[in-house]
Coordinates of C-alpha atoms and ligand atoms in Angstrom, one line a residue:
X63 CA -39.4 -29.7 -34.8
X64 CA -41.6 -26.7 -34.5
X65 CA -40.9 -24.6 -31.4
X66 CA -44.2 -24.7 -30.6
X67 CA -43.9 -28.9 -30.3
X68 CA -43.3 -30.8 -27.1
X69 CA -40.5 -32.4 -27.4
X70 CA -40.9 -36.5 -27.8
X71 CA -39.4 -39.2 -25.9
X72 CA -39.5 -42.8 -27.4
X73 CA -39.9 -44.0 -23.7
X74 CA -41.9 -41.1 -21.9
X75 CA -41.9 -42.9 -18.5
X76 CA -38.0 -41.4 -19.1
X77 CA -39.4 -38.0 -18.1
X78 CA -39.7 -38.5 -14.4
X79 CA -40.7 -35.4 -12.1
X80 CA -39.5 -37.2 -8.4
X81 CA -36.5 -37.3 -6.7
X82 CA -35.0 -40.7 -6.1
X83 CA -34.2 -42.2 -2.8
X84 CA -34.1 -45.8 -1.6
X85 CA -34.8 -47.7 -5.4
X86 CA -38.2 -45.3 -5.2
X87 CA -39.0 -42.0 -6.7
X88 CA -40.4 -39.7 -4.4
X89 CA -41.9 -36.7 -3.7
X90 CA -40.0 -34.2 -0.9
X91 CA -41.8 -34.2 2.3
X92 CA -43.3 -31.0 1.6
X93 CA -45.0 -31.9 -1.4
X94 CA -43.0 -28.2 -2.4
X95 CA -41.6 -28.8 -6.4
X96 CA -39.9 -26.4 -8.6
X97 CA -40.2 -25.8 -12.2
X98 CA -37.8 -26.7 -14.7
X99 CA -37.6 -24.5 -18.1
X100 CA -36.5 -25.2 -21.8
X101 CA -34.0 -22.1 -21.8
X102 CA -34.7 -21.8 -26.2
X103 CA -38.8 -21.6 -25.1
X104 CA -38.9 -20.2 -21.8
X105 CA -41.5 -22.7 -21.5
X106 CA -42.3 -25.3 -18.5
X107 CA -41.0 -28.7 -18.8
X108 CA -42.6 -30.3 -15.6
X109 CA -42.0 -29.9 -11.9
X110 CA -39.9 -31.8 -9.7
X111 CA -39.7 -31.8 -5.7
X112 CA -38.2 -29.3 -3.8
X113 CA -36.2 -31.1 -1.0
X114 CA -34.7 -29.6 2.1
X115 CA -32.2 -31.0 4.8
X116 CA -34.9 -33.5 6.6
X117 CA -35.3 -34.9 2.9
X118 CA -31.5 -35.2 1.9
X119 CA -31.1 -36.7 5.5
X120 CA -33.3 -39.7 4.0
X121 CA -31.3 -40.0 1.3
X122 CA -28.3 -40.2 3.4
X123 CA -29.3 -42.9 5.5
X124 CA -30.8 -45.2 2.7
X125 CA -27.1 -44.7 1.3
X126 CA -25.6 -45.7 4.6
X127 CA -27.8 -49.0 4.9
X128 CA -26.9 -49.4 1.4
X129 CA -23.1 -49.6 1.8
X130 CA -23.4 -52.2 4.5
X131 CA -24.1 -55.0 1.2
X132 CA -22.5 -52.7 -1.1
X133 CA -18.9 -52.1 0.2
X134 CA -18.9 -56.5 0.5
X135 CA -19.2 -56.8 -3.4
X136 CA -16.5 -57.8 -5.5
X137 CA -15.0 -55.8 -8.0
X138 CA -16.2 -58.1 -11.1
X139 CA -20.3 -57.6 -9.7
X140 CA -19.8 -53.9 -9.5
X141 CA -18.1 -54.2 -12.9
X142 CA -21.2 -56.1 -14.4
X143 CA -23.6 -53.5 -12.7
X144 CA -22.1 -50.7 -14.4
X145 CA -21.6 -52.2 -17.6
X146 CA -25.6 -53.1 -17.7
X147 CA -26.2 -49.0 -16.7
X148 CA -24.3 -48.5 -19.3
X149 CA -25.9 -50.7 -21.9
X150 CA -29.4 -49.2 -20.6
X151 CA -28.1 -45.8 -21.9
X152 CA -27.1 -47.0 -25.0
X153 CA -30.1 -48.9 -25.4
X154 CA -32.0 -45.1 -24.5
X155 CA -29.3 -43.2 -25.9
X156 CA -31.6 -41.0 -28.5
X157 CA -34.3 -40.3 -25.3
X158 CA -31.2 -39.1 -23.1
X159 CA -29.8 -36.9 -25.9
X160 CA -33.2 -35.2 -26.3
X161 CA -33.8 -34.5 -22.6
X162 CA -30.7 -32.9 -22.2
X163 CA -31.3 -30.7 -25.4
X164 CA -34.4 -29.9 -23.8
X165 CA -33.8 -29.0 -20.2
X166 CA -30.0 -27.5 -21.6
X167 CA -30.4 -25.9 -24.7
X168 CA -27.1 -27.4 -26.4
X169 CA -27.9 -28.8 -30.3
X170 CA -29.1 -32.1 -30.1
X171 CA -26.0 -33.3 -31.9
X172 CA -23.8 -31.6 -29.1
X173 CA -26.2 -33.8 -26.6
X174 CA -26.1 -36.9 -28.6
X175 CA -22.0 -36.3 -28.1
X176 CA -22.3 -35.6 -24.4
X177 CA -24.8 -39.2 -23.8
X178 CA -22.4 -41.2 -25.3
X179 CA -19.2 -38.8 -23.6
X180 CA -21.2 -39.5 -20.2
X181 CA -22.0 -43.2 -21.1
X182 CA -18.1 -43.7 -21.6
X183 CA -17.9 -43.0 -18.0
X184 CA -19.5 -45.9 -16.8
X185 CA -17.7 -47.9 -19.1
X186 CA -14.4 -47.0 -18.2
X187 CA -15.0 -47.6 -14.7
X188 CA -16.9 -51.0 -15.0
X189 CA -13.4 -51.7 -16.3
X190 CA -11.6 -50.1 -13.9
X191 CA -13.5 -51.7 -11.1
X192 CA -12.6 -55.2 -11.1
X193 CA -8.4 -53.7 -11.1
X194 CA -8.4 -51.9 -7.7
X195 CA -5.2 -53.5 -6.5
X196 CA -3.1 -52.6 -3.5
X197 CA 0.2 -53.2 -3.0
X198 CA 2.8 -55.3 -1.4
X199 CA 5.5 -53.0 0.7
X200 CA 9.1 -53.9 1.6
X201 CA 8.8 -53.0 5.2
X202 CA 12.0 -51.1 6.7
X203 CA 11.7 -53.2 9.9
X204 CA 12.9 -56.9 10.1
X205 CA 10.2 -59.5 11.2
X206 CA 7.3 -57.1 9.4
X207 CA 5.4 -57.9 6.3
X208 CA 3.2 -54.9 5.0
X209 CA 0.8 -54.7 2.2
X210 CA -2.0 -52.3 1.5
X211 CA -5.9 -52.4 0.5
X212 CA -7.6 -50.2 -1.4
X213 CA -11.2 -49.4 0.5
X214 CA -14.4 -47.8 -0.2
X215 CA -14.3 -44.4 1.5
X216 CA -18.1 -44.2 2.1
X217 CA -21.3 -42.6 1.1
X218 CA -20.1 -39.7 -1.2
X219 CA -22.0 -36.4 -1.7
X220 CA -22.0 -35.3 -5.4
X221 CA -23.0 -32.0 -6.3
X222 CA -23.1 -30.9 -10.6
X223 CA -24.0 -28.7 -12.7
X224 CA -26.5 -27.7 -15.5
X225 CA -24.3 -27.2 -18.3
X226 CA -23.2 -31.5 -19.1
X227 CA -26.6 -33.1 -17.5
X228 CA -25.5 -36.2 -18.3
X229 CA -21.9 -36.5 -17.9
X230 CA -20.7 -34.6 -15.1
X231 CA -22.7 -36.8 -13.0
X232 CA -21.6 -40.2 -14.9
X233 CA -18.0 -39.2 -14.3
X234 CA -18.4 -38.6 -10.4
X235 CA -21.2 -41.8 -9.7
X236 CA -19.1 -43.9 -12.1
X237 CA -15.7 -44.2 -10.1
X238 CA -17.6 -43.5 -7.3
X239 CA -19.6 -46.9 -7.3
X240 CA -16.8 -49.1 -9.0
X241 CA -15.1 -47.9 -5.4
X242 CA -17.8 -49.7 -3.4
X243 CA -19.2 -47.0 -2.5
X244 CA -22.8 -45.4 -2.3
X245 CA -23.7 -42.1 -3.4
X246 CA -26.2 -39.3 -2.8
X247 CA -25.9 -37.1 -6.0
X248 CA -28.0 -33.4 -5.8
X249 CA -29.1 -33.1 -9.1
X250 CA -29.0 -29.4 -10.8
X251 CA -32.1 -27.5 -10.2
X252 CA -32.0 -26.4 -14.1
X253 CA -31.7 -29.7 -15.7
X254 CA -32.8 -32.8 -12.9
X255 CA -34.9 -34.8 -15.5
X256 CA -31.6 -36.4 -17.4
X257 CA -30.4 -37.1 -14.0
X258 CA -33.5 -38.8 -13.1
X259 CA -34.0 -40.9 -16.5
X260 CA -30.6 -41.9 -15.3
X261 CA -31.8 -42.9 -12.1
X262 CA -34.7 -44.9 -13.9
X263 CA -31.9 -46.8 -15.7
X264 CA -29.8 -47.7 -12.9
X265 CA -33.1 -49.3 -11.4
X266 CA -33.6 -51.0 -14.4
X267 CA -29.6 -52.0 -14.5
X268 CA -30.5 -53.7 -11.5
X269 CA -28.5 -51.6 -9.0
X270 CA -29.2 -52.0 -5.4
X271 CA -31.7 -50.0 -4.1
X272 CA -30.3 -47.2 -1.6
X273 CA -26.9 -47.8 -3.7
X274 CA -28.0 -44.6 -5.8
X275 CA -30.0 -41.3 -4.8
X276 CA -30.9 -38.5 -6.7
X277 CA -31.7 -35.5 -4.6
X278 CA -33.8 -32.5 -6.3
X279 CA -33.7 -28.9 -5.4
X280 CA -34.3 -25.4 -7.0
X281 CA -34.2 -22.9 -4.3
X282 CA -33.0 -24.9 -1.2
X283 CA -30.0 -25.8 -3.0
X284 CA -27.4 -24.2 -0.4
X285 CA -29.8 -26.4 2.2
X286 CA -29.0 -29.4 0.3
X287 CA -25.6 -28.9 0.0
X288 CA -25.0 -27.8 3.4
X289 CA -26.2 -31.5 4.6
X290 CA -24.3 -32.7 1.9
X291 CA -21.5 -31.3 3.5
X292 CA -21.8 -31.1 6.7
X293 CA -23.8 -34.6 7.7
X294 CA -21.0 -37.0 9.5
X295 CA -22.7 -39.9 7.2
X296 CA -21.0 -38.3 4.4
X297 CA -17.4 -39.1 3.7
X298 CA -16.6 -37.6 0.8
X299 CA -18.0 -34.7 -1.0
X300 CA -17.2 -34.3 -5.1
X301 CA -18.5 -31.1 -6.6
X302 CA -18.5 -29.2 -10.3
X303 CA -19.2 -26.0 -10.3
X304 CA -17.8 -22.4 -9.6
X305 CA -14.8 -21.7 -7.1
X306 CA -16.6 -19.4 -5.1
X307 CA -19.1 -22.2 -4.3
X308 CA -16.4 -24.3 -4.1
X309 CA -14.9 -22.2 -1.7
X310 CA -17.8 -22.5 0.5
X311 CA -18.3 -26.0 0.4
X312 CA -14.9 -27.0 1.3
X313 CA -15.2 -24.9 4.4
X314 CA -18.6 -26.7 5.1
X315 CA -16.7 -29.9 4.5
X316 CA -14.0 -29.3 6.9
X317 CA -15.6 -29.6 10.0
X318 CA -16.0 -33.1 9.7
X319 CA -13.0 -33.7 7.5
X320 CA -14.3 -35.1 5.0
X321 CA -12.3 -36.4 1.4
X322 CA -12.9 -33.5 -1.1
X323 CA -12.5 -33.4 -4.6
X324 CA -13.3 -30.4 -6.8
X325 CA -13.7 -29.2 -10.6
X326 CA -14.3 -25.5 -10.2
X327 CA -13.9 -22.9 -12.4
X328 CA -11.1 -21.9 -15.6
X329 CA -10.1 -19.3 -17.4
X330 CA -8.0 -20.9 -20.4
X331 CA -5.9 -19.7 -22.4
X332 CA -5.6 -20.6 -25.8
X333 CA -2.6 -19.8 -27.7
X334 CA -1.7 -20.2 -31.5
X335 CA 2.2 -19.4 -32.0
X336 CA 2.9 -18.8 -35.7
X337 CA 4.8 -21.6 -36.2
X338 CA 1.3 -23.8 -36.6
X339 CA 1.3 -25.8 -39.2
X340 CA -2.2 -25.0 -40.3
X341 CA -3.8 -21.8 -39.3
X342 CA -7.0 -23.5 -40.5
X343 CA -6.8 -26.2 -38.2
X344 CA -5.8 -23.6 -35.3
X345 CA -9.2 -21.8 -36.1
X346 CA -11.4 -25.3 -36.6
X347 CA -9.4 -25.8 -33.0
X348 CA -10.2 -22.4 -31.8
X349 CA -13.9 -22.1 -32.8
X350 CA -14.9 -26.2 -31.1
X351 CA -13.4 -25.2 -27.7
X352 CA -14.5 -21.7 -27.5
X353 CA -17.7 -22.2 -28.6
X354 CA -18.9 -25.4 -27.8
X355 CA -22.5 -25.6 -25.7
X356 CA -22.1 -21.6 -26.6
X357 CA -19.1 -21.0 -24.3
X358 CA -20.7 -22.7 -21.2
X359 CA -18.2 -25.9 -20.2
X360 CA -15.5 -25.3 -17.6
X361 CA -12.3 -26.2 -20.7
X362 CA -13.7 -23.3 -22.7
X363 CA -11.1 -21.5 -23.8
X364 CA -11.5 -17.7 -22.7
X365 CA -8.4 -16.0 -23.8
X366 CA -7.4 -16.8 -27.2
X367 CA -3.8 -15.2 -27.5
X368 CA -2.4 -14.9 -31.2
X369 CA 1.3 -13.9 -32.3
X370 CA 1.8 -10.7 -34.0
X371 CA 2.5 -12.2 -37.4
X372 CA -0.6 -13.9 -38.0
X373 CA -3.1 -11.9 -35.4
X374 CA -4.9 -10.2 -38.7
X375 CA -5.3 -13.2 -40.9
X376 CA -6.5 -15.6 -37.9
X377 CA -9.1 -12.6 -36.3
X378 CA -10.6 -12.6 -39.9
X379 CA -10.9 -16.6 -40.6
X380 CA -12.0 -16.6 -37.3
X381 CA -14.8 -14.1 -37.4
X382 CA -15.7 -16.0 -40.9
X383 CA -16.3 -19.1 -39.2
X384 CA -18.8 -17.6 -36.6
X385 CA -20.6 -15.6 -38.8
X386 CA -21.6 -18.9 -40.2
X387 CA -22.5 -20.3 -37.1
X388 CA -26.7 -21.0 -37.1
X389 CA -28.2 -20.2 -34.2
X390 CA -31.5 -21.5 -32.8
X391 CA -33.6 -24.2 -31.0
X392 CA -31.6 -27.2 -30.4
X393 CA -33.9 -29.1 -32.3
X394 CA -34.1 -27.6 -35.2
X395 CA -32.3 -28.8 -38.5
X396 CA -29.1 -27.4 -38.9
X397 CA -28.5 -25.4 -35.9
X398 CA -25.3 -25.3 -34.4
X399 CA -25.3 -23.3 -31.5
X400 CA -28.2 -23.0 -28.8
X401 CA -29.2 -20.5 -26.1
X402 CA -27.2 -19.8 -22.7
X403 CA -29.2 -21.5 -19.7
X404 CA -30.7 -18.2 -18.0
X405 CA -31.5 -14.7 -18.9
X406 CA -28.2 -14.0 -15.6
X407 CA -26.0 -15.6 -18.6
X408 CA -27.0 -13.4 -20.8
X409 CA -26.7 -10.1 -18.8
X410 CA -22.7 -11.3 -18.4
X411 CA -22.3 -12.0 -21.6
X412 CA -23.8 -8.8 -22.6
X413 CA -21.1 -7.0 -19.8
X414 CA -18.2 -8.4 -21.1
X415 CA -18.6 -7.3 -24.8
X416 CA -19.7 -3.8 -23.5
X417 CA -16.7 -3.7 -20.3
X418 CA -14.6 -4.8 -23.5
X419 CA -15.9 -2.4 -26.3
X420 CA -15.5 0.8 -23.6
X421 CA -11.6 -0.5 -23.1
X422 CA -10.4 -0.3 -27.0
X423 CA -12.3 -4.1 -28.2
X424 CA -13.4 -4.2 -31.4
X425 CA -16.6 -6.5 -32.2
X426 CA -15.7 -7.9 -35.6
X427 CA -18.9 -10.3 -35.3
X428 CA -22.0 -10.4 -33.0
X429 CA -22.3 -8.4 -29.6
X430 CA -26.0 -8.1 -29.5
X431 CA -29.0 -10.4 -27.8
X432 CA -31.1 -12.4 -29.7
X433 CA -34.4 -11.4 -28.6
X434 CA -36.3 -12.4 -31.7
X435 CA -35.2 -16.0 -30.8
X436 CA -35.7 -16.0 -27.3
X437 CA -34.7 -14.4 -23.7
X438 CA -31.5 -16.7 -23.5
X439 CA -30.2 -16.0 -26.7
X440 CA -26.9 -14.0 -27.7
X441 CA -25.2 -13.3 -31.1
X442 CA -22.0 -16.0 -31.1
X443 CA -19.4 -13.1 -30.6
X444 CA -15.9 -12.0 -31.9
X445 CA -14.4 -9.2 -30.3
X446 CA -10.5 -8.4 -31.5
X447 CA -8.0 -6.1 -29.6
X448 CA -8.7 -7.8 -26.3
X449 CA -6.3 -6.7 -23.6
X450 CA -6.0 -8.1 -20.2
X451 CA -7.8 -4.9 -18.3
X452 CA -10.8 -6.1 -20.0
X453 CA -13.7 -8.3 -17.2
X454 CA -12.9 -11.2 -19.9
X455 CA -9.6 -11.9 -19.6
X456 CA -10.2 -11.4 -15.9
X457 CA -13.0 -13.7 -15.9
X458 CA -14.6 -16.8 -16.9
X459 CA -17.5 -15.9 -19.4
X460 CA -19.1 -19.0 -19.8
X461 CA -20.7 -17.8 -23.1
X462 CA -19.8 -17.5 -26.5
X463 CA -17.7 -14.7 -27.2
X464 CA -14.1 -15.2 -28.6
X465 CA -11.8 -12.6 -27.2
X466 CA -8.5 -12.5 -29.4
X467 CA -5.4 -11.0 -27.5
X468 CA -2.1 -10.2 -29.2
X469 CA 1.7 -11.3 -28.3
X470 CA 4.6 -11.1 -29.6
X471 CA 6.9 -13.8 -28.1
X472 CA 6.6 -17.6 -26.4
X473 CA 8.0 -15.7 -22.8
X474 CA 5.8 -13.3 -23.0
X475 CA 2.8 -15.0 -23.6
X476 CA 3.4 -17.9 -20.7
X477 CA 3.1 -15.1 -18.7
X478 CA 0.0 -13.6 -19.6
X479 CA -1.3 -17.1 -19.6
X480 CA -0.7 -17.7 -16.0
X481 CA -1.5 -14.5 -14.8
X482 CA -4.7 -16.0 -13.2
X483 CA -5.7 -17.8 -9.6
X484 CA -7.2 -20.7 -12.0
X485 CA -5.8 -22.9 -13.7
X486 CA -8.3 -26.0 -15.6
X487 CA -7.4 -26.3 -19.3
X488 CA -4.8 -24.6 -21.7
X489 CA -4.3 -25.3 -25.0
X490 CA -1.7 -24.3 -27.9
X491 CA -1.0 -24.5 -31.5
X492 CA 2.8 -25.1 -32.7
X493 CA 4.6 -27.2 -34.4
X494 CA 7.8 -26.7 -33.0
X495 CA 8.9 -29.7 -30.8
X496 CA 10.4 -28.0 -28.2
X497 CA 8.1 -25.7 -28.2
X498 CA 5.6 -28.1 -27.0
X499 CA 7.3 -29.6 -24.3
X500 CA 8.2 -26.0 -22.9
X501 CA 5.3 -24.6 -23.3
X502 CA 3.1 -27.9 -21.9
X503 CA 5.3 -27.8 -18.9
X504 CA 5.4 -23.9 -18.0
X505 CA 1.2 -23.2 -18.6
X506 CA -0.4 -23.6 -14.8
X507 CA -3.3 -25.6 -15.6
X508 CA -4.6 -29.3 -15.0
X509 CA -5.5 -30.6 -18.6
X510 CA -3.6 -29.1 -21.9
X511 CA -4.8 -29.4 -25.1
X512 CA -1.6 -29.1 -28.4
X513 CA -3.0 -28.5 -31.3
X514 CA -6.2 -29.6 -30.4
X515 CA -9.3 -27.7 -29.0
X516 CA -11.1 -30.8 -27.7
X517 CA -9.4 -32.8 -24.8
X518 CA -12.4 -34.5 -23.1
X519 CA -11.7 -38.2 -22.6
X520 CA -13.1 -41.2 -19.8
X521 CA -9.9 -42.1 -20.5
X522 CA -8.1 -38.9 -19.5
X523 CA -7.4 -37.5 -16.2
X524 CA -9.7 -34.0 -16.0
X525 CA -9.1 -31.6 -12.9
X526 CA -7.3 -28.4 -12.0
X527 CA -4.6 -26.9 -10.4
X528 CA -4.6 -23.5 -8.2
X529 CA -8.4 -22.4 -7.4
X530 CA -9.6 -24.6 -10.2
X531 CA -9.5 -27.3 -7.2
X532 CA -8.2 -30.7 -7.3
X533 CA -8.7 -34.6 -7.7
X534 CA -9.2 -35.6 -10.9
X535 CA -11.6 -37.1 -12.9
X536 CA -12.2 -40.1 -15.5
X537 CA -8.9 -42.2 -16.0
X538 CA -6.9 -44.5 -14.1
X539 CA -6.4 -41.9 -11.8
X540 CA -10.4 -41.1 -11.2
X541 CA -10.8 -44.1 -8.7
X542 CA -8.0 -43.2 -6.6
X543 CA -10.6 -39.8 -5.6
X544 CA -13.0 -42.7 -4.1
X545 CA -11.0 -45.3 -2.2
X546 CA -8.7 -45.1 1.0
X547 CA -5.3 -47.1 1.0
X548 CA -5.1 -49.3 4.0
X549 CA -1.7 -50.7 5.0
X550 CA -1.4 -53.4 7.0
X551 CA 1.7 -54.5 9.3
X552 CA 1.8 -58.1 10.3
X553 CA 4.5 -58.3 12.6
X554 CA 6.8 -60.9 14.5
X555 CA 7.4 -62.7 11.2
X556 CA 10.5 -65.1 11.9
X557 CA 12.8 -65.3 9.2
X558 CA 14.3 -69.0 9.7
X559 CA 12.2 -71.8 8.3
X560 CA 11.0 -73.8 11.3
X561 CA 11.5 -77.5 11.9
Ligands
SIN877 C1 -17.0 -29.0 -17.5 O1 -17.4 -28.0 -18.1 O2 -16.8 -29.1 -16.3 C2 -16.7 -30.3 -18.2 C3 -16.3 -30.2 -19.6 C4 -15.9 -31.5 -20.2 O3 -15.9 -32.6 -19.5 O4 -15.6 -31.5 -21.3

């Protein structure tokens, strides 16, 4: 495709420019919209409406009525509901891909990757949703019998970001309605049409109306989110996103106490120990987690840390690799890599290679914008001689430059590692079997990767320790973020048989 072409959808009623509340889309009160922008072309997509608190508040209390039916439904019907949202986006898999590619950037393989990652979501927990069991307790006190139910906590306010459309929102609504509960989900202001082609499916899935609300905002996004977290109708609050946000949210959330769970921000190292087995493989590893959607996901790593004895050979392989890389529109044949989402993205990308060059870096690949492609575009970068003065081992880039450190042994480098307030993903190469269990245990992060640079999984628990936030994500584990345990105490039980 041309970059002159408008992108085509195979259903264009997909391409929706509403907000979603109550089973209808809808304009905000206002009649206010923001524009959304292809971040290759700079150029519009469409509009959608700019809500503000008196908006969200609708939302809110369509989600509320909602509940009333939906809390009452057995696990098997909310099972079957999100298996058929889930077959609606395999049926519209190829329109999903290309709306993300469009309003994101990322190649459209990398977004055909994320629909069915996101998809996988809803599968997972249509499973997952007919097996919410409580348990029977021994009680401690003679004559008592206790058990415990496993509840819907509520209408949940979900808040994600730009940089996974599709999935970050799957992986929150999913658990979130296999719970019984109803959500209100703020969309990201950058990319709300995949979020509202998913909101067209769950219509079409059949989903209750009220059950599901997208809520749209550019500018009044702190508004949203404030009545997100702050409105008493709300009972718990999920978010993606940065920990300063985070941060903020979390206080908003406290004053009414509500259940929090957050996925905020990493910094990860990425270790390869010269016992690998294959320093190919460790570079294959290296290059898919540093540079996938160009740097921007929270597991990126950020720090890749290499032992002494094989810091040369890897920095050149490495640098090989991403020379190679092919830059462009998403759409285009062959490309590999796309833009970053704004031109702010670029001027910190652009900081950290020149904060690193001034402190002793060396930029063996890259280091420069791409303006002949586009405002949003930057040379995939290798920068060797990375020490941890430099803004990028400080912090998270969230664009694609690979900064290679140097250490010498395992204690050492643990050390380094950790020497962070985040902790999301790690990741290592060895193959050394103790190794691996030491190092595993002793990195401070939520999620590790061994000699592999791609961990994402519905069926693996995803969250953070230390400011990268807490509750996790996908999994068994995922549901347990949007239920309450109940125990109940039935007492005066007599323990003879009567009669
Ligand atoms: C993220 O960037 O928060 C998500 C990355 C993933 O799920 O792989």
């Amino acid at each position: 495709m041309g970059h002159h072409e408008v992108p085509k959808l195979n259903d264009p009623s997909l391409l929706i420019s509403k907000a979603y509340v109550n089973g209808e889309f809808v304009d905000a009160a206002s009649g206010e919209t923001f524009e959304a922008h292809d971040p290759s072309t700079g150029k519009k997509i469409s509009t959608c409406p700019e809500f503000n608190k008196q908006d969200t508040e609708k939302a809110i209390a369509a989600a509320e009525e909602a509940l009333k039916s939906w809390r009452k439904t057995t696990g098997r019907e909310r099972a079957t509901y999100l298996r058929k949202w889930y077959d609606e986006m395999q049926k519209n898999a190829a329109d999903i891909a290309t709306l993300i590619t469009w309003e994101n950037g990322k190649p459209l393989t990398d977004a055909k990757g994320e629909t069915q990652y996101a998809a996988n979501f809803f599968l997972w927990f249509s499973e997952e949703a007919a097996h919410i069991h409580g348990d029977t307790v021994p009680a401690s006190i003679p004559g008592n019998r206790v058990y415990t139910i496993r509840q819907p906590v509520g209408v949940c306010g979900l808040i994600t970001p730009w940089n996974f459309p599709a999935a970050m929102i799957t992986r929150k609504i999913g658990p979130a309605l296999a719970g019984g509960n109803t959500v209100v989900a703020k969309s990201p202001g950058e990319t709300p049409f995949t979020a509202n082609a998913l909101a067209e499916l769950s219509r079409r899935a059949g989903i209750p109306k009220g059950v599901v609300n997208f809520v749209t905002a550019l500018k009044n996004t702190p508004e949203v989110g404030e009545a997100l977290t702050t409105d008493p109708r709300i009972k718990k609050v999920s978010f993606t996103g940065s920990t300063n946000v985070g941060k903020l949210l979390m206080k908003q959330a406290a004053g009414t106490m509500k259940k929090v769970s957050w996925e905020l921000g990493g910094n990860a190292p990425f270790i390869v120990f010269d016992d690998c087995a294959d320093l190919d493989a460790a570079v294959a590893g290296a290059i898919a987690c540093k540079f996938r959607s160009s740097g921007q996901t929270c597991v990126c790593a950020n720090r890749i840390y290499v032992q002494d004895g094989i810091y040369d050979k890897f920095a050149d392989k490495f640098a090989e690799k991403v020379k190679n890389f092919k830059v462009g529109y998403g759409f285009d044949d062959g490309v590999t890599h796309g833009p970053v989402i704004h031109d702010r993205a670029v001027g910190k990308v652009e900081a950290h290679v020149q904060d690193a060059e001034k402190k002793g870096g060396k930029v063996l690949t890259g280091g420069k914008r791409m303006t002949e492609l586009g405002d949003n575009f930057f040379q995939p970068t290798v920068i060797r001689d990375a020490t941890m003065d430099m803004q990028i081992a400080q912090e998270e880039t969230f664009g694609p430059i690979g900064a290679l450190f140097r250490f010498k042994t395992e204690k050492e480098v643990v050390a380094l590692a950790n020497d962070t307030p985040v902790g999301l993903a790690g990741y290592f190469y060895s193959s050394n079997v103790n190794r691996i269990y030491r190092v595993a245990e002793a990195l401070e992060v939520g999620m590790i990767g061994v000699n592999t640079g791609l961990i994402s999984d519905a069926a693996a628990p995803f969250g953070g320790v230390k400011e990268s936030g807490f509750g996790r994500e996908g999994s068994r584990y995922g549901i347990e973020e949007y239920t309450i345990i109940k125990s109940v105490t039935i007492g005066g039980i007599e323990s003879e048989l009567q009669g």
